[in-house]
């Protein structure tokens, strides 16, 4: 889950590399490093443990490092603790071959033993040092140039990697290799860039190349060539990125997370507008037509983290509307379960990054089993987007904060649209309800803006409860799905122990943990379940809980039970998640701020989890 960058041009490389790494810091931030070749052919490697700013200070923002060709890395430790010695770049002992890597070389021990037998010594605990030294070994042993050495090493690597490698003897080139880890390449006049995602490149160009699996790219100054494992040159067409460069900047907000929370109405509106045309949902770009829809016997939604919680809500929405059996599962479980699937099943993979290792493995398994696959993905050109049969792109734009907000909200829209249209095709949703749901869908962005206006009350409440040790979120049905996401946000960025329970289940365990003052958030947006959830709230209150309630305007009787209430505007019951999640995002955000934590980069987490 590390981030890598590369620059080859005429400008001073180090400041460009550091700026690029700052855009990728969400991918890992326990150490960082750069390698830059100067005019005399020598390469300077500078590394630092800790946040990127330590490396930046060490190099005076990059100004202290000479040279116009370089590579850089920001690390999320997998093999070896965060330390300067384990930080990338890694190099051969003579500094002839230098590289950075994102991913995991699974058979690194076996390769390390082989290299040790050939006299290689290792200084770090990383798989990357082994990979670079293997390339060095083939480079020196066969003497057939970098492309030969890299492709030869690639046939020996097992695992995922996006690598950028420099060779002393080829001073004007950067070599890049990829398998199952993201990498994007961009060209501008006389210069070339590579990065783990488009955000470091957007400022220079919107025309980018997505290098495929088991392919190598050779970056010159303003040029790029692609090769397959047989070293045959291949053609890759550039793609145009529609993301705005400013979208990846904080733009006056204190944190990316609060900026992204405020961008939700736009992310939702853009995603709705991409599929609602003339008062109807049009899935033609997704490629799901009536005939396809009617063939679907069952649906499995597979994802990780918040994307899984979108699946939990999606299960209620799709099953409820389209009357198709839906199962939702964590990708890390699904991939080892040997699921029962055939061509009549649809597997929906939900992923912001499109690169999550477990979700990608789940997708491949589903395909192998013959199921039809659909990805709800935010990052265009990502691995999942490229490998699914159908892709529904969410239009959330670049999301930088580790904890997702606007991508989650955009994914929900995709679920609603799918549920509604499948229902329409199957005849389980009449014209009148369909039309009213479309109208409600289009009202959501404005309603979300209204909920955001209530943020000061939530900020006040968060400050009051900043010392909370434990928190419980309860709800039924869709409200349970909302509770799961609210609880995850609280853990992720506020480090509060929190649990989400189906409200009816609290009597089977968690109620024993309720003491005087324990904070419980009750979510009750579903009419049919309101009284049931309220009773569960009364049960915890009578054991001393302090209660926050979230419900729709009009359900004022909740005030008899809850100590603090947040109301959301009325919408179709299937859409309430989009509104009720906002106060919970704000609660965890303000609580994290009140505790003085690093909101955008919470400890131990990374945004894009490309390891198992
Ligand atoms: C990480 C992020 C979460 C995200 C999950 C799945 O854990 O911190 O915010 O929900 O990965 O990521 P994906 O890119 O597949 O949606």
Tab-separated table of N, CA, C and O and ligand atoms in Angstrom, residues 303-308 350-357 359 376 384 399 401-405 407 411 485 488-489 492 605-609, ligand 1:
chain	number	residue	atom	x	y	z
A	303	UNK	N	-17.008	-6.869	-0.854
A	303	UNK	CA	-16.199	-5.648	-0.703
A	303	UNK	C	-15.496	-5.662	0.653
A	303	UNK	O	-15.637	-6.614	1.429
A	304	UNK	N	-14.743	-4.606	0.918
A	304	UNK	CA	-14.025	-4.466	2.189
A	304	UNK	C	-14.362	-3.106	2.821
A	304	UNK	O	-14.647	-2.150	2.106
A	305	UNK	N	-14.235	-3.034	4.126
A	305	UNK	CA	-14.348	-1.745	4.836
A	305	UNK	C	-15.686	-1.070	4.595
A	305	UNK	O	-16.748	-1.706	4.598
A	306	UNK	N	-15.628	0.224	4.336
A	306	UNK	CA	-16.861	0.986	4.130
A	306	UNK	C	-17.603	0.508	2.894
A	306	UNK	O	-18.839	0.569	2.836
A	307	UNK	N	-16.861	0.057	1.898
A	307	UNK	CA	-17.508	-0.430	0.672
A	307	UNK	C	-18.377	-1.651	1.006
A	307	UNK	O	-19.442	-1.850	0.411
A	308	UNK	N	-17.937	-2.445	1.989
A	308	UNK	CA	-18.756	-3.574	2.453
A	308	UNK	C	-20.046	-3.045	3.084
A	308	UNK	O	-21.127	-3.605	2.897
A	350	UNK	N	-17.591	-3.805	-4.844
A	350	UNK	CA	-17.637	-2.362	-4.578
A	350	UNK	C	-16.254	-1.932	-4.102
A	350	UNK	O	-15.710	-2.513	-3.153
A	351	UNK	N	-15.682	-0.935	-4.757
A	351	UNK	CA	-14.340	-0.499	-4.354
A	351	UNK	C	-14.062	0.918	-4.840
A	351	UNK	O	-14.189	1.205	-6.029
A	352	UNK	N	-13.702	1.770	-3.914
A	352	UNK	CA	-13.314	3.138	-4.299
A	352	UNK	C	-12.079	3.089	-5.173
A	352	UNK	O	-12.060	3.604	-6.283
A	353	UNK	N	-11.037	2.465	-4.663
A	353	UNK	CA	-9.737	2.496	-5.347
A	353	UNK	C	-9.695	1.571	-6.551
A	353	UNK	O	-8.937	1.795	-7.481
A	354	UNK	N	-10.488	0.505	-6.501
A	354	UNK	CA	-10.417	-0.497	-7.562
A	354	UNK	C	-9.154	-1.334	-7.482
A	354	UNK	O	-8.824	-2.070	-8.419
A	355	UNK	N	-8.440	-1.232	-6.350
A	355	UNK	CA	-7.168	-1.945	-6.232
A	355	UNK	C	-7.090	-2.810	-4.976
A	355	UNK	O	-6.073	-3.446	-4.748
A	356	UNK	N	-8.103	-2.802	-4.126
A	356	UNK	CA	-8.042	-3.554	-2.867
A	356	UNK	C	-7.769	-5.036	-3.167
A	356	UNK	O	-8.522	-5.669	-3.928
A	357	UNK	N	-6.709	-5.560	-2.564
A	357	UNK	CA	-6.226	-6.900	-2.941
A	357	UNK	C	-7.295	-7.968	-2.754
A	357	UNK	O	-7.502	-8.808	-3.645
A	359	UNK	N	-10.563	-7.640	-2.650
A	359	UNK	CA	-11.691	-7.451	-3.570
A	359	UNK	C	-11.306	-7.912	-4.971
A	359	UNK	O	-12.114	-8.519	-5.684
A	376	UNK	N	-18.502	-1.522	-8.850
A	376	UNK	CA	-18.871	-0.130	-8.545
A	376	UNK	C	-17.567	0.499	-8.091
A	376	UNK	O	-17.075	0.226	-6.990
A	384	UNK	N	-9.725	-3.396	-10.814
A	384	UNK	CA	-11.078	-3.969	-10.753
A	384	UNK	C	-11.919	-3.440	-11.910
A	384	UNK	O	-12.613	-4.207	-12.583
A	399	UNK	N	-10.408	11.020	-3.867
A	399	UNK	CA	-10.655	11.034	-2.423
A	399	UNK	C	-9.317	10.791	-1.730
A	399	UNK	O	-8.641	9.799	-2.000
A	401	UNK	N	-8.534	11.663	1.963
A	401	UNK	CA	-8.568	11.242	3.379
A	401	UNK	C	-8.656	9.719	3.423
A	401	UNK	O	-9.369	9.113	2.616
A	402	UNK	N	-7.954	9.128	4.369
A	402	UNK	CA	-7.958	7.662	4.451
A	402	UNK	C	-9.386	7.141	4.694
A	402	UNK	O	-9.824	6.175	4.074
A	403	UNK	N	-10.102	7.773	5.606
A	403	UNK	CA	-11.478	7.337	5.872
A	403	UNK	C	-12.391	7.861	4.777
A	403	UNK	O	-12.477	9.061	4.546
A	404	UNK	N	-13.070	6.962	4.117
A	404	UNK	CA	-13.897	7.372	2.972
A	404	UNK	C	-15.183	8.058	3.422
A	404	UNK	O	-15.783	7.687	4.433
A	405	UNK	N	-15.603	9.042	2.670
A	405	UNK	CA	-16.901	9.690	2.926
A	405	UNK	C	-17.638	9.869	1.595
A	405	UNK	O	-18.633	9.211	1.339
A	407	UNK	N	-16.836	8.980	-1.467
A	407	UNK	CA	-16.886	7.804	-2.346
A	407	UNK	C	-17.956	6.836	-1.842
A	407	UNK	O	-18.712	6.263	-2.625
A	411	UNK	N	-21.139	5.539	-3.886
A	411	UNK	CA	-21.396	4.098	-4.069
A	411	UNK	C	-22.838	3.752	-3.710
A	411	UNK	O	-23.471	2.906	-4.356
A	485	UNK	N	-21.374	1.608	9.512
A	485	UNK	CA	-20.472	2.606	8.933
A	485	UNK	C	-20.137	3.704	9.952
A	485	UNK	O	-18.975	4.126	10.063
A	488	UNK	N	-17.559	2.264	12.288
A	488	UNK	CA	-16.236	2.126	11.663
A	488	UNK	C	-15.519	3.477	11.611
A	488	UNK	O	-14.333	3.593	11.923
A	489	UNK	N	-16.262	4.503	11.242
A	489	UNK	CA	-15.666	5.845	11.172
A	489	UNK	C	-15.100	6.227	12.540
A	489	UNK	O	-14.028	6.809	12.653
A	492	UNK	N	-11.900	4.267	13.160
A	492	UNK	CA	-10.832	4.612	12.232
A	492	UNK	C	-10.115	5.898	12.596
A	492	UNK	O	-8.901	5.939	12.649
A	605	UNK	N	-3.387	2.757	9.416
A	605	UNK	CA	-4.310	2.518	8.296
A	605	UNK	C	-3.727	3.046	7.001
A	605	UNK	O	-2.829	3.874	7.001
A	606	UNK	N	-4.247	2.551	5.901
A	606	UNK	CA	-3.907	3.115	4.597
A	606	UNK	C	-5.179	3.134	3.776
A	606	UNK	O	-6.097	2.353	4.030
A	607	UNK	N	-5.237	4.029	2.831
A	607	UNK	CA	-6.472	4.160	2.068
A	607	UNK	C	-6.668	3.002	1.108
A	607	UNK	O	-7.767	2.497	0.938
A	608	UNK	N	-5.585	2.636	0.468
A	608	UNK	CA	-5.730	1.628	-0.564
A	608	UNK	C	-4.953	0.395	-0.107
A	608	UNK	O	-3.730	0.429	-0.020
A	609	UNK	N	-5.688	-0.658	0.236
A	609	UNK	CA	-5.048	-1.813	0.861
A	609	UNK	C	-4.735	-2.855	-0.209
A	609	UNK	O	-5.547	-3.728	-0.505
B	1	LIG	C1	-9.428	0.904	3.488
B	1	LIG	C2	-9.969	2.316	3.630
B	1	LIG	C3	-11.498	2.285	3.717
B	1	LIG	C4	-12.082	1.558	2.525
B	1	LIG	C5	-11.480	0.146	2.365
B	1	LIG	C6	-11.877	-0.479	1.038
B	1	LIG	O1	-9.626	0.200	4.669
B	1	LIG	O2	-9.428	2.943	4.771
B	1	LIG	O3	-11.990	3.610	3.767
B	1	LIG	O4	-13.471	1.461	2.677
B	1	LIG	O5	-10.048	0.223	2.389
B	1	LIG	O6	-11.269	0.243	-0.003
B	1	LIG	P1	-11.794	0.299	-1.479
B	1	LIG	O7	-10.800	1.151	-2.214
B	1	LIG	O8	-11.808	-1.110	-1.988
B	1	LIG	O9	-13.157	0.896	-1.455
